[in-house]
């Protein structure tokens, strides 16, 4: 079945550091890929998405590129802020079923220190 | 625009008690989902509803029932709660481009 693997956290960075959170996936066909963010005590919010190979999703300074050849969707940000501290989830939605339920990675906690 | 709302926000149950988690969306979406979130495991699908009156089991349906009485509301029922059902429960609805919109979650503690 489909699966998503993320790097384990927590990831601790200083403010203005470069961020990479790795995400790889296994799926049949060509899924859509997502990054969701969860701030403390809140639900998940869509951060960015990509629906086909080589697409780049971007939002709030975060970027991720859909790499079919490496089945990856790594999240990057050039300069993190304390306000970016949260848990980040990589997820996929398959194309070939009507359910379109998301398969999530286990999440990566990011802690940004001033 | 409220998006996806869930009630209650927090609940404590004793083993064997029952309860219903409520979810409503005002975005006119057809598809709705219930997930549970456990530490280190991401979110796992409990049940799915493609439209009013239809439901389908997800990855971890045992111990749960659902009801989709209308387009807006999708409820999750625990008939006889067990400590293994201690979790955070999220409801979601699906909009365009397969994007899912999540509610704020219900934290459930079963003693």
JSON list of C-alpha atoms in Angstrom, two decimals:
[
{"chain": "A", "resi": 1, "resn": "UNK", "atom": "CA", "xyz": [0.00, 0.00, 0.00]},
{"chain": "A", "resi": 2, "resn": "UNK", "atom": "CA", "xyz": [0.85, 3.67, -0.07]},
{"chain": "A", "resi": 3, "resn": "UNK", "atom": "CA", "xyz": [3.26, 5.04, 2.50]},
{"chain": "A", "resi": 4, "resn": "UNK", "atom": "CA", "xyz": [5.10, 8.24, 3.40]},
{"chain": "A", "resi": 5, "resn": "UNK", "atom": "CA", "xyz": [8.41, 8.39, 5.26]},
{"chain": "A", "resi": 6, "resn": "UNK", "atom": "CA", "xyz": [9.66, 11.56, 6.94]},
{"chain": "A", "resi": 7, "resn": "UNK", "atom": "CA", "xyz": [12.81, 12.30, 8.83]},
{"chain": "A", "resi": 8, "resn": "UNK", "atom": "CA", "xyz": [12.39, 11.95, 12.55]},
{"chain": "A", "resi": 9, "resn": "UNK", "atom": "CA", "xyz": [12.52, 14.98, 14.76]},
{"chain": "A", "resi": 10, "resn": "UNK", "atom": "CA", "xyz": [12.75, 17.07, 16.62]},
{"chain": "A", "resi": 11, "resn": "UNK", "atom": "CA", "xyz": [14.71, 19.35, 14.37]},
{"chain": "A", "resi": 12, "resn": "UNK", "atom": "CA", "xyz": [16.18, 22.23, 16.34]},
{"chain": "A", "resi": 13, "resn": "UNK", "atom": "CA", "xyz": [17.47, 25.27, 14.48]},
{"chain": "A", "resi": 14, "resn": "UNK", "atom": "CA", "xyz": [18.50, 28.80, 15.26]},
{"chain": "A", "resi": 15, "resn": "UNK", "atom": "CA", "xyz": [16.53, 31.66, 13.77]},
{"chain": "A", "resi": 16, "resn": "UNK", "atom": "CA", "xyz": [17.52, 32.44, 10.15]},
{"chain": "A", "resi": 17, "resn": "UNK", "atom": "CA", "xyz": [18.98, 28.96, 9.60]},
{"chain": "A", "resi": 18, "resn": "UNK", "atom": "CA", "xyz": [18.21, 26.90, 6.49]},
{"chain": "A", "resi": 19, "resn": "UNK", "atom": "CA", "xyz": [15.60, 24.18, 6.87]},
{"chain": "A", "resi": 20, "resn": "UNK", "atom": "CA", "xyz": [15.24, 20.87, 5.07]},
{"chain": "A", "resi": 21, "resn": "UNK", "atom": "CA", "xyz": [12.76, 18.19, 6.09]},
{"chain": "A", "resi": 22, "resn": "UNK", "atom": "CA", "xyz": [13.05, 15.07, 4.00]},
{"chain": "A", "resi": 23, "resn": "UNK", "atom": "CA", "xyz": [10.01, 13.20, 2.71]},
{"chain": "A", "resi": 24, "resn": "UNK", "atom": "CA", "xyz": [9.88, 10.15, 0.44]},
{"chain": "A", "resi": 25, "resn": "UNK", "atom": "CA", "xyz": [6.85, 8.20, -0.64]},
{"chain": "A", "resi": 26, "resn": "UNK", "atom": "CA", "xyz": [5.71, 4.88, -2.06]},
{"chain": "A", "resi": 27, "resn": "UNK", "atom": "CA", "xyz": [2.55, 4.86, -4.17]},
{"chain": "A", "resi": 28, "resn": "UNK", "atom": "CA", "xyz": [1.07, 3.37, -7.30]},
{"chain": "A", "resi": 29, "resn": "UNK", "atom": "CA", "xyz": [0.51, 5.81, -10.11]},
{"chain": "A", "resi": 30, "resn": "UNK", "atom": "CA", "xyz": [1.11, 9.49, -9.67]},
{"chain": "A", "resi": 31, "resn": "UNK", "atom": "CA", "xyz": [-0.22, 10.83, -6.39]},
{"chain": "A", "resi": 32, "resn": "UNK", "atom": "CA", "xyz": [-0.68, 14.44, -5.36]},
{"chain": "A", "resi": 33, "resn": "UNK", "atom": "CA", "xyz": [1.73, 15.50, -2.62]},
{"chain": "A", "resi": 34, "resn": "UNK", "atom": "CA", "xyz": [1.17, 17.84, 0.30]},
{"chain": "A", "resi": 35, "resn": "UNK", "atom": "CA", "xyz": [2.83, 19.44, 3.27]},
{"chain": "A", "resi": 36, "resn": "UNK", "atom": "CA", "xyz": [0.61, 20.24, 6.22]},
{"chain": "A", "resi": 37, "resn": "UNK", "atom": "CA", "xyz": [1.62, 22.19, 9.33]},
{"chain": "A", "resi": 38, "resn": "UNK", "atom": "CA", "xyz": [0.21, 21.81, 12.83]},
{"chain": "A", "resi": 39, "resn": "UNK", "atom": "CA", "xyz": [0.78, 24.57, 15.36]},
{"chain": "A", "resi": 40, "resn": "UNK", "atom": "CA", "xyz": [0.46, 23.68, 19.06]},
{"chain": "A", "resi": 41, "resn": "UNK", "atom": "CA", "xyz": [-3.11, 22.89, 20.06]},
{"chain": "A", "resi": 42, "resn": "UNK", "atom": "CA", "xyz": [-4.47, 23.39, 16.55]},
{"chain": "A", "resi": 43, "resn": "UNK", "atom": "CA", "xyz": [-5.62, 21.31, 13.60]},
{"chain": "A", "resi": 44, "resn": "UNK", "atom": "CA", "xyz": [-3.66, 20.74, 10.43]},
{"chain": "A", "resi": 45, "resn": "UNK", "atom": "CA", "xyz": [-3.34, 23.52, 7.87]},
{"chain": "A", "resi": 46, "resn": "UNK", "atom": "CA", "xyz": [-2.31, 23.05, 4.27]},
{"chain": "A", "resi": 47, "resn": "UNK", "atom": "CA", "xyz": [1.12, 24.59, 3.72]},
{"chain": "A", "resi": 48, "resn": "UNK", "atom": "CA", "xyz": [1.74, 23.71, 0.08]},
{"chain": "A", "resi": 49, "resn": "UNK", "atom": "CA", "xyz": [1.00, 21.07, -2.54]},
{"chain": "A", "resi": 50, "resn": "UNK", "atom": "CA", "xyz": [2.09, 19.70, -5.90]},
{"chain": "A", "resi": 51, "resn": "UNK", "atom": "CA", "xyz": [-0.08, 17.67, -8.20]},
{"chain": "A", "resi": 52, "resn": "UNK", "atom": "CA", "xyz": [2.35, 16.40, -10.85]},
{"chain": "A", "resi": 53, "resn": "UNK", "atom": "CA", "xyz": [6.00, 15.62, -11.39]},
{"chain": "A", "resi": 54, "resn": "UNK", "atom": "CA", "xyz": [8.42, 18.59, -11.35]},
{"chain": "A", "resi": 55, "resn": "UNK", "atom": "CA", "xyz": [5.78, 20.88, -9.88]},
{"chain": "A", "resi": 56, "resn": "UNK", "atom": "CA", "xyz": [7.06, 23.18, -7.15]},
{"chain": "A", "resi": 57, "resn": "UNK", "atom": "CA", "xyz": [4.72, 24.11, -4.34]},
{"chain": "A", "resi": 58, "resn": "UNK", "atom": "CA", "xyz": [5.47, 27.23, -2.35]},
{"chain": "A", "resi": 59, "resn": "UNK", "atom": "CA", "xyz": [3.94, 29.26, 0.45]},
{"chain": "A", "resi": 60, "resn": "UNK", "atom": "CA", "xyz": [5.19, 31.56, 3.23]},
{"chain": "A", "resi": 61, "resn": "UNK", "atom": "CA", "xyz": [8.81, 31.06, 2.12]},
{"chain": "A", "resi": 62, "resn": "UNK", "atom": "CA", "xyz": [8.54, 27.26, 2.16]},
{"chain": "A", "resi": 63, "resn": "UNK", "atom": "CA", "xyz": [9.11, 25.25, -1.01]},
{"chain": "A", "resi": 64, "resn": "UNK", "atom": "CA", "xyz": [8.95, 21.62, -2.08]},
{"chain": "A", "resi": 65, "resn": "UNK", "atom": "CA", "xyz": [9.47, 20.05, -5.51]},
{"chain": "A", "resi": 66, "resn": "UNK", "atom": "CA", "xyz": [7.72, 16.87, -6.67]},
{"chain": "A", "resi": 67, "resn": "UNK", "atom": "CA", "xyz": [10.54, 14.54, -7.76]},
{"chain": "A", "resi": 68, "resn": "UNK", "atom": "CA", "xyz": [9.15, 11.45, -9.45]},
{"chain": "A", "resi": 69, "resn": "UNK", "atom": "CA", "xyz": [12.56, 9.91, -10.15]},
{"chain": "A", "resi": 70, "resn": "UNK", "atom": "CA", "xyz": [13.50, 9.91, -6.46]},
{"chain": "A", "resi": 71, "resn": "UNK", "atom": "CA", "xyz": [9.90, 9.69, -5.14]},
{"chain": "A", "resi": 72, "resn": "UNK", "atom": "CA", "xyz": [10.60, 12.63, -2.88]},
{"chain": "A", "resi": 73, "resn": "UNK", "atom": "CA", "xyz": [8.98, 15.88, -1.79]},
{"chain": "A", "resi": 74, "resn": "UNK", "atom": "CA", "xyz": [11.47, 17.55, 0.56]},
{"chain": "A", "resi": 75, "resn": "UNK", "atom": "CA", "xyz": [10.41, 20.71, 2.38]},
{"chain": "A", "resi": 76, "resn": "UNK", "atom": "CA", "xyz": [12.84, 23.66, 2.42]},
{"chain": "A", "resi": 77, "resn": "UNK", "atom": "CA", "xyz": [12.95, 27.18, 3.76]},
{"chain": "A", "resi": 78, "resn": "UNK", "atom": "CA", "xyz": [15.86, 29.54, 3.42]},
{"chain": "A", "resi": 79, "resn": "UNK", "atom": "CA", "xyz": [15.53, 31.38, 6.73]},
{"chain": "A", "resi": 80, "resn": "UNK", "atom": "CA", "xyz": [13.34, 30.03, 9.53]},
{"chain": "A", "resi": 81, "resn": "UNK", "atom": "CA", "xyz": [11.67, 32.13, 12.18]},
{"chain": "A", "resi": 82, "resn": "UNK", "atom": "CA", "xyz": [10.60, 31.32, 15.73]},
{"chain": "A", "resi": 83, "resn": "UNK", "atom": "CA", "xyz": [7.00, 31.44, 14.48]},
{"chain": "A", "resi": 84, "resn": "UNK", "atom": "CA", "xyz": [7.75, 28.44, 12.20]},
{"chain": "A", "resi": 85, "resn": "UNK", "atom": "CA", "xyz": [7.99, 26.17, 15.23]},
{"chain": "A", "resi": 86, "resn": "UNK", "atom": "CA", "xyz": [5.38, 23.49, 14.63]},
{"chain": "A", "resi": 87, "resn": "UNK", "atom": "CA", "xyz": [4.93, 19.90, 13.48]},
{"chain": "A", "resi": 88, "resn": "UNK", "atom": "CA", "xyz": [5.17, 19.34, 9.73]},
{"chain": "A", "resi": 89, "resn": "UNK", "atom": "CA", "xyz": [3.44, 16.44, 7.97]},
{"chain": "A", "resi": 90, "resn": "UNK", "atom": "CA", "xyz": [4.12, 15.17, 4.49]},
{"chain": "A", "resi": 91, "resn": "UNK", "atom": "CA", "xyz": [1.13, 13.46, 2.87]},
{"chain": "A", "resi": 92, "resn": "UNK", "atom": "CA", "xyz": [-0.03, 11.97, -0.40]},
{"chain": "A", "resi": 93, "resn": "UNK", "atom": "CA", "xyz": [-3.41, 11.54, -2.06]},
{"chain": "A", "resi": 94, "resn": "UNK", "atom": "CA", "xyz": [-3.70, 8.72, -4.61]},
{"chain": "A", "resi": 95, "resn": "UNK", "atom": "CA", "xyz": [-5.23, 9.41, -8.00]},
{"chain": "A", "resi": 96, "resn": "UNK", "atom": "CA", "xyz": [-6.61, 6.03, -8.77]},
{"chain": "A", "resi": 97, "resn": "UNK", "atom": "CA", "xyz": [-9.22, 5.59, -6.03]},
{"chain": "A", "resi": 98, "resn": "UNK", "atom": "CA", "xyz": [-12.41, 7.47, -5.35]},
{"chain": "A", "resi": 99, "resn": "UNK", "atom": "CA", "xyz": [-11.63, 7.75, -1.67]},
{"chain": "A", "resi": 100, "resn": "UNK", "atom": "CA", "xyz": [-8.79, 10.24, -2.06]},
{"chain": "A", "resi": 101, "resn": "UNK", "atom": "CA", "xyz": [-7.93, 9.86, 1.61]},
{"chain": "A", "resi": 102, "resn": "UNK", "atom": "CA", "xyz": [-4.56, 11.24, 2.64]},
{"chain": "A", "resi": 103, "resn": "UNK", "atom": "CA", "xyz": [-1.71, 8.99, 3.72]},
{"chain": "A", "resi": 104, "resn": "UNK", "atom": "CA", "xyz": [0.46, 10.84, 6.21]},
{"chain": "A", "resi": 105, "resn": "UNK", "atom": "CA", "xyz": [4.02, 10.59, 7.37]},
{"chain": "A", "resi": 106, "resn": "UNK", "atom": "CA", "xyz": [4.64, 10.47, 11.10]},
{"chain": "A", "resi": 107, "resn": "UNK", "atom": "CA", "xyz": [5.38, 14.18, 11.34]},
{"chain": "A", "resi": 108, "resn": "UNK", "atom": "CA", "xyz": [8.54, 16.17, 12.09]},
{"chain": "A", "resi": 109, "resn": "UNK", "atom": "CA", "xyz": [8.63, 18.61, 14.96]},
{"chain": "A", "resi": 110, "resn": "UNK", "atom": "CA", "xyz": [10.57, 21.80, 14.24]},
{"chain": "A", "resi": 111, "resn": "UNK", "atom": "CA", "xyz": [11.84, 23.96, 17.07]},
{"chain": "A", "resi": 112, "resn": "UNK", "atom": "CA", "xyz": [13.34, 27.32, 16.16]},
{"chain": "A", "resi": 113, "resn": "UNK", "atom": "CA", "xyz": [15.34, 29.09, 18.84]},
{"chain": "A", "resi": 114, "resn": "UNK", "atom": "CA", "xyz": [15.86, 32.88, 18.93]},
{"chain": "B", "resi": 1, "resn": "UNK", "atom": "CA", "xyz": [-16.63, 31.36, 7.11]},
{"chain": "B", "resi": 2, "resn": "UNK", "atom": "CA", "xyz": [-16.19, 28.75, 9.86]},
{"chain": "B", "resi": 3, "resn": "UNK", "atom": "CA", "xyz": [-14.73, 25.96, 7.66]},
{"chain": "B", "resi": 4, "resn": "UNK", "atom": "CA", "xyz": [-14.72, 22.68, 9.62]},
{"chain": "B", "resi": 5, "resn": "UNK", "atom": "CA", "xyz": [-15.93, 22.72, 13.20]},
{"chain": "B", "resi": 6, "resn": "UNK", "atom": "CA", "xyz": [-15.73, 19.93, 15.79]},
{"chain": "B", "resi": 7, "resn": "UNK", "atom": "CA", "xyz": [-17.29, 19.40, 19.19]},
{"chain": "B", "resi": 8, "resn": "UNK", "atom": "CA", "xyz": [-16.34, 18.79, 21.90]},
{"chain": "B", "resi": 9, "resn": "UNK", "atom": "CA", "xyz": [-12.79, 20.08, 22.10]},
{"chain": "B", "resi": 10, "resn": "UNK", "atom": "CA", "xyz": [-11.89, 17.79, 24.97]},
{"chain": "B", "resi": 11, "resn": "UNK", "atom": "CA", "xyz": [-13.56, 14.80, 26.62]},
{"chain": "B", "resi": 12, "resn": "UNK", "atom": "CA", "xyz": [-12.73, 12.34, 29.38]},
{"chain": "B", "resi": 13, "resn": "UNK", "atom": "CA", "xyz": [-14.53, 8.98, 29.36]},
{"chain": "B", "resi": 14, "resn": "UNK", "atom": "CA", "xyz": [-14.44, 5.90, 31.50]},
{"chain": "B", "resi": 15, "resn": "UNK", "atom": "CA", "xyz": [-13.91, 2.53, 29.85]},
{"chain": "B", "resi": 16, "resn": "UNK", "atom": "CA", "xyz": [-17.21, 1.26, 28.45]},
{"chain": "B", "resi": 17, "resn": "UNK", "atom": "CA", "xyz": [-18.89, 4.65, 28.14]},
{"chain": "B", "resi": 18, "resn": "UNK", "atom": "CA", "xyz": [-20.17, 5.88, 24.80]},
{"chain": "B", "resi": 19, "resn": "UNK", "atom": "CA", "xyz": [-19.98, 9.23, 23.09]},
{"chain": "B", "resi": 20, "resn": "UNK", "atom": "CA", "xyz": [-20.43, 10.93, 19.73]},
{"chain": "B", "resi": 21, "resn": "UNK", "atom": "CA", "xyz": [-17.96, 13.35, 18.20]},
{"chain": "B", "resi": 22, "resn": "UNK", "atom": "CA", "xyz": [-19.62, 15.93, 16.00]},
{"chain": "B", "resi": 23, "resn": "UNK", "atom": "CA", "xyz": [-18.23, 17.50, 12.85]},
{"chain": "B", "resi": 24, "resn": "UNK", "atom": "CA", "xyz": [-19.72, 20.04, 10.46]},
{"chain": "B", "resi": 25, "resn": "UNK", "atom": "CA", "xyz": [-18.43, 21.86, 7.38]},
{"chain": "B", "resi": 26, "resn": "UNK", "atom": "CA", "xyz": [-19.87, 24.87, 5.60]},
{"chain": "B", "resi": 27, "resn": "UNK", "atom": "CA", "xyz": [-17.86, 24.63, 2.37]},
{"chain": "B", "resi": 28, "resn": "UNK", "atom": "CA", "xyz": [-20.39, 22.47, 0.49]},
{"chain": "B", "resi": 29, "resn": "UNK", "atom": "CA", "xyz": [-17.90, 19.63, 0.14]},
{"chain": "B", "resi": 30, "resn": "UNK", "atom": "CA", "xyz": [-19.07, 16.14, -0.71]},
{"chain": "B", "resi": 31, "resn": "UNK", "atom": "CA", "xyz": [-16.26, 14.10, 0.86]},
{"chain": "B", "resi": 32, "resn": "UNK", "atom": "CA", "xyz": [-15.60, 14.03, 4.58]},
{"chain": "B", "resi": 33, "resn": "UNK", "atom": "CA", "xyz": [-13.15, 12.05, 6.72]},
{"chain": "B", "resi": 34, "resn": "UNK", "atom": "CA", "xyz": [-12.38, 11.06, 10.28]},
{"chain": "B", "resi": 35, "resn": "UNK", "atom": "CA", "xyz": [-8.75, 10.58, 11.31]},
{"chain": "B", "resi": 36, "resn": "UNK", "atom": "CA", "xyz": [-7.05, 9.81, 14.58]},
{"chain": "B", "resi": 37, "resn": "UNK", "atom": "CA", "xyz": [-3.65, 11.16, 15.53]},
{"chain": "B", "resi": 38, "resn": "UNK", "atom": "CA", "xyz": [-1.36, 9.22, 17.83]},
{"chain": "B", "resi": 39, "resn": "UNK", "atom": "CA", "xyz": [2.20, 10.15, 18.85]},
{"chain": "B", "resi": 40, "resn": "UNK", "atom": "CA", "xyz": [4.78, 9.14, 16.24]},
{"chain": "B", "resi": 41, "resn": "UNK", "atom": "CA", "xyz": [2.17, 7.73, 13.88]},
{"chain": "B", "resi": 42, "resn": "UNK", "atom": "CA", "xyz": [0.87, 10.66, 11.92]},
{"chain": "B", "resi": 43, "resn": "UNK", "atom": "CA", "xyz": [-2.85, 10.59, 11.13]},
{"chain": "B", "resi": 44, "resn": "UNK", "atom": "CA", "xyz": [-4.71, 7.40, 10.28]},
{"chain": "B", "resi": 45, "resn": "UNK", "atom": "CA", "xyz": [-8.04, 7.20, 8.50]},
{"chain": "B", "resi": 46, "resn": "UNK", "atom": "CA", "xyz": [-10.93, 5.81, 10.53]},
{"chain": "B", "resi": 47, "resn": "UNK", "atom": "CA", "xyz": [-13.88, 6.34, 8.17]},
{"chain": "B", "resi": 48, "resn": "UNK", "atom": "CA", "xyz": [-14.68, 8.14, 4.99]},
{"chain": "B", "resi": 49, "resn": "UNK", "atom": "CA", "xyz": [-17.89, 9.48, 3.45]},
{"chain": "B", "resi": 50, "resn": "UNK", "atom": "CA", "xyz": [-18.13, 10.30, -0.24]},
{"chain": "B", "resi": 51, "resn": "UNK", "atom": "CA", "xyz": [-21.59, 11.87, 0.05]},
{"chain": "B", "resi": 52, "resn": "UNK", "atom": "CA", "xyz": [-24.71, 12.05, 2.17]},
{"chain": "B", "resi": 53, "resn": "UNK", "atom": "CA", "xyz": [-25.79, 8.59, 3.24]},
{"chain": "B", "resi": 54, "resn": "UNK", "atom": "CA", "xyz": [-22.60, 6.78, 2.19]},
{"chain": "B", "resi": 55, "resn": "UNK", "atom": "CA", "xyz": [-19.70, 5.72, 4.39]},
{"chain": "B", "resi": 56, "resn": "UNK", "atom": "CA", "xyz": [-16.67, 3.46, 4.02]},
{"chain": "B", "resi": 57, "resn": "UNK", "atom": "CA", "xyz": [-14.14, 1.99, 6.41]},
{"chain": "B", "resi": 58, "resn": "UNK", "atom": "CA", "xyz": [-10.62, 3.31, 6.56]},
{"chain": "B", "resi": 59, "resn": "UNK", "atom": "CA", "xyz": [-7.43, 1.93, 8.03]},
{"chain": "B", "resi": 60, "resn": "UNK", "atom": "CA", "xyz": [-8.54, 1.68, 11.69]},
{"chain": "B", "resi": 61, "resn": "UNK", "atom": "CA", "xyz": [-12.37, 1.40, 11.87]},
{"chain": "B", "resi": 62, "resn": "UNK", "atom": "CA", "xyz": [-12.72, -1.12, 14.73]},
{"chain": "B", "resi": 63, "resn": "UNK", "atom": "CA", "xyz": [-14.63, 0.24, 17.70]},
{"chain": "B", "resi": 64, "resn": "UNK", "atom": "CA", "xyz": [-16.15, 3.15, 15.77]},
{"chain": "B", "resi": 65, "resn": "UNK", "atom": "CA", "xyz": [-19.32, 3.90, 13.84]},
{"chain": "B", "resi": 66, "resn": "UNK", "atom": "CA", "xyz": [-20.13, 6.92, 11.70]},
{"chain": "B", "resi": 67, "resn": "UNK", "atom": "CA", "xyz": [-23.19, 8.68, 10.40]},
{"chain": "B", "resi": 68, "resn": "UNK", "atom": "CA", "xyz": [-23.52, 11.08, 7.47]},
{"chain": "B", "resi": 69, "resn": "UNK", "atom": "CA", "xyz": [-27.08, 12.33, 7.73]},
{"chain": "B", "resi": 70, "resn": "UNK", "atom": "CA", "xyz": [-26.65, 15.33, 5.48]},
{"chain": "B", "resi": 71, "resn": "UNK", "atom": "CA", "xyz": [-24.00, 17.05, 3.42]},
{"chain": "B", "resi": 72, "resn": "UNK", "atom": "CA", "xyz": [-22.74, 19.25, 6.25]},
{"chain": "B", "resi": 73, "resn": "UNK", "atom": "CA", "xyz": [-22.42, 16.84, 9.16]},
{"chain": "B", "resi": 74, "resn": "UNK", "atom": "CA", "xyz": [-20.39, 13.69, 9.75]},
{"chain": "B", "resi": 75, "resn": "UNK", "atom": "CA", "xyz": [-20.40, 12.21, 13.25]},
{"chain": "B", "resi": 76, "resn": "UNK", "atom": "CA", "xyz": [-18.16, 9.58, 14.83]},
{"chain": "B", "resi": 77, "resn": "UNK", "atom": "CA", "xyz": [-19.50, 7.35, 17.59]},
{"chain": "B", "resi": 78, "resn": "UNK", "atom": "CA", "xyz": [-17.66, 5.26, 20.14]},
{"chain": "B", "resi": 79, "resn": "UNK", "atom": "CA", "xyz": [-20.13, 2.68, 21.45]},
{"chain": "B", "resi": 80, "resn": "UNK", "atom": "CA", "xyz": [-17.94, 1.30, 24.24]},
{"chain": "B", "resi": 81, "resn": "UNK", "atom": "CA", "xyz": [-14.81, 3.33, 24.77]},
{"chain": "B", "resi": 82, "resn": "UNK", "atom": "CA", "xyz": [-11.48, 1.61, 25.44]},
{"chain": "B", "resi": 83, "resn": "UNK", "atom": "CA", "xyz": [-8.17, 3.08, 26.65]},
{"chain": "B", "resi": 84, "resn": "UNK", "atom": "CA", "xyz": [-6.70, 2.29, 23.21]},
{"chain": "B", "resi": 85, "resn": "UNK", "atom": "CA", "xyz": [-9.05, 4.92, 21.79]},
{"chain": "B", "resi": 86, "resn": "UNK", "atom": "CA", "xyz": [-7.31, 7.69, 23.72]},
{"chain": "B", "resi": 87, "resn": "UNK", "atom": "CA", "xyz": [-6.22, 9.95, 20.89]},
{"chain": "B", "resi": 88, "resn": "UNK", "atom": "CA", "xyz": [-6.79, 13.23, 19.11]},
{"chain": "B", "resi": 89, "resn": "UNK", "atom": "CA", "xyz": [-9.55, 12.99, 16.51]},
{"chain": "B", "resi": 90, "resn": "UNK", "atom": "CA", "xyz": [-9.68, 15.17, 13.43]},
{"chain": "B", "resi": 91, "resn": "UNK", "atom": "CA", "xyz": [-12.47, 15.64, 10.97]},
{"chain": "B", "resi": 92, "resn": "UNK", "atom": "CA", "xyz": [-11.72, 16.87, 7.47]},
{"chain": "B", "resi": 93, "resn": "UNK", "atom": "CA", "xyz": [-13.54, 17.69, 4.25]},
{"chain": "B", "resi": 94, "resn": "UNK", "atom": "CA", "xyz": [-12.12, 17.59, 0.75]},
{"chain": "B", "resi": 95, "resn": "UNK", "atom": "CA", "xyz": [-12.24, 20.49, -1.64]},
{"chain": "B", "resi": 96, "resn": "UNK", "atom": "CA", "xyz": [-10.70, 21.17, -5.02]},
{"chain": "B", "resi": 97, "resn": "UNK", "atom": "CA", "xyz": [-7.39, 19.66, -6.13]},
{"chain": "B", "resi": 98, "resn": "UNK", "atom": "CA", "xyz": [-7.75, 17.01, -3.43]},
{"chain": "B", "resi": 99, "resn": "UNK", "atom": "CA", "xyz": [-6.98, 19.52, -0.68]},
{"chain": "B", "resi": 100, "resn": "UNK", "atom": "CA", "xyz": [-8.37, 18.53, 2.70]},
{"chain": "B", "resi": 101, "resn": "UNK", "atom": "CA", "xyz": [-9.48, 21.05, 5.29]},
{"chain": "B", "resi": 102, "resn": "UNK", "atom": "CA", "xyz": [-9.21, 20.03, 8.92]},
{"chain": "B", "resi": 103, "resn": "UNK", "atom": "CA", "xyz": [-11.14, 20.89, 12.04]},
{"chain": "B", "resi": 104, "resn": "UNK", "atom": "CA", "xyz": [-9.40, 21.88, 15.30]},
{"chain": "B", "resi": 105, "resn": "UNK", "atom": "CA", "xyz": [-9.60, 18.37, 16.73]},
{"chain": "B", "resi": 106, "resn": "UNK", "atom": "CA", "xyz": [-11.12, 16.61, 19.74]},
{"chain": "B", "resi": 107, "resn": "UNK", "atom": "CA", "xyz": [-8.81, 15.35, 22.46]},
{"chain": "B", "resi": 108, "resn": "UNK", "atom": "CA", "xyz": [-10.23, 12.17, 23.99]},
{"chain": "B", "resi": 109, "resn": "UNK", "atom": "CA", "xyz": [-8.93, 10.51, 27.13]},
{"chain": "B", "resi": 110, "resn": "UNK", "atom": "CA", "xyz": [-10.33, 7.10, 28.06]},
{"chain": "B", "resi": 111, "resn": "UNK", "atom": "CA", "xyz": [-9.57, 5.99, 31.59]}
]
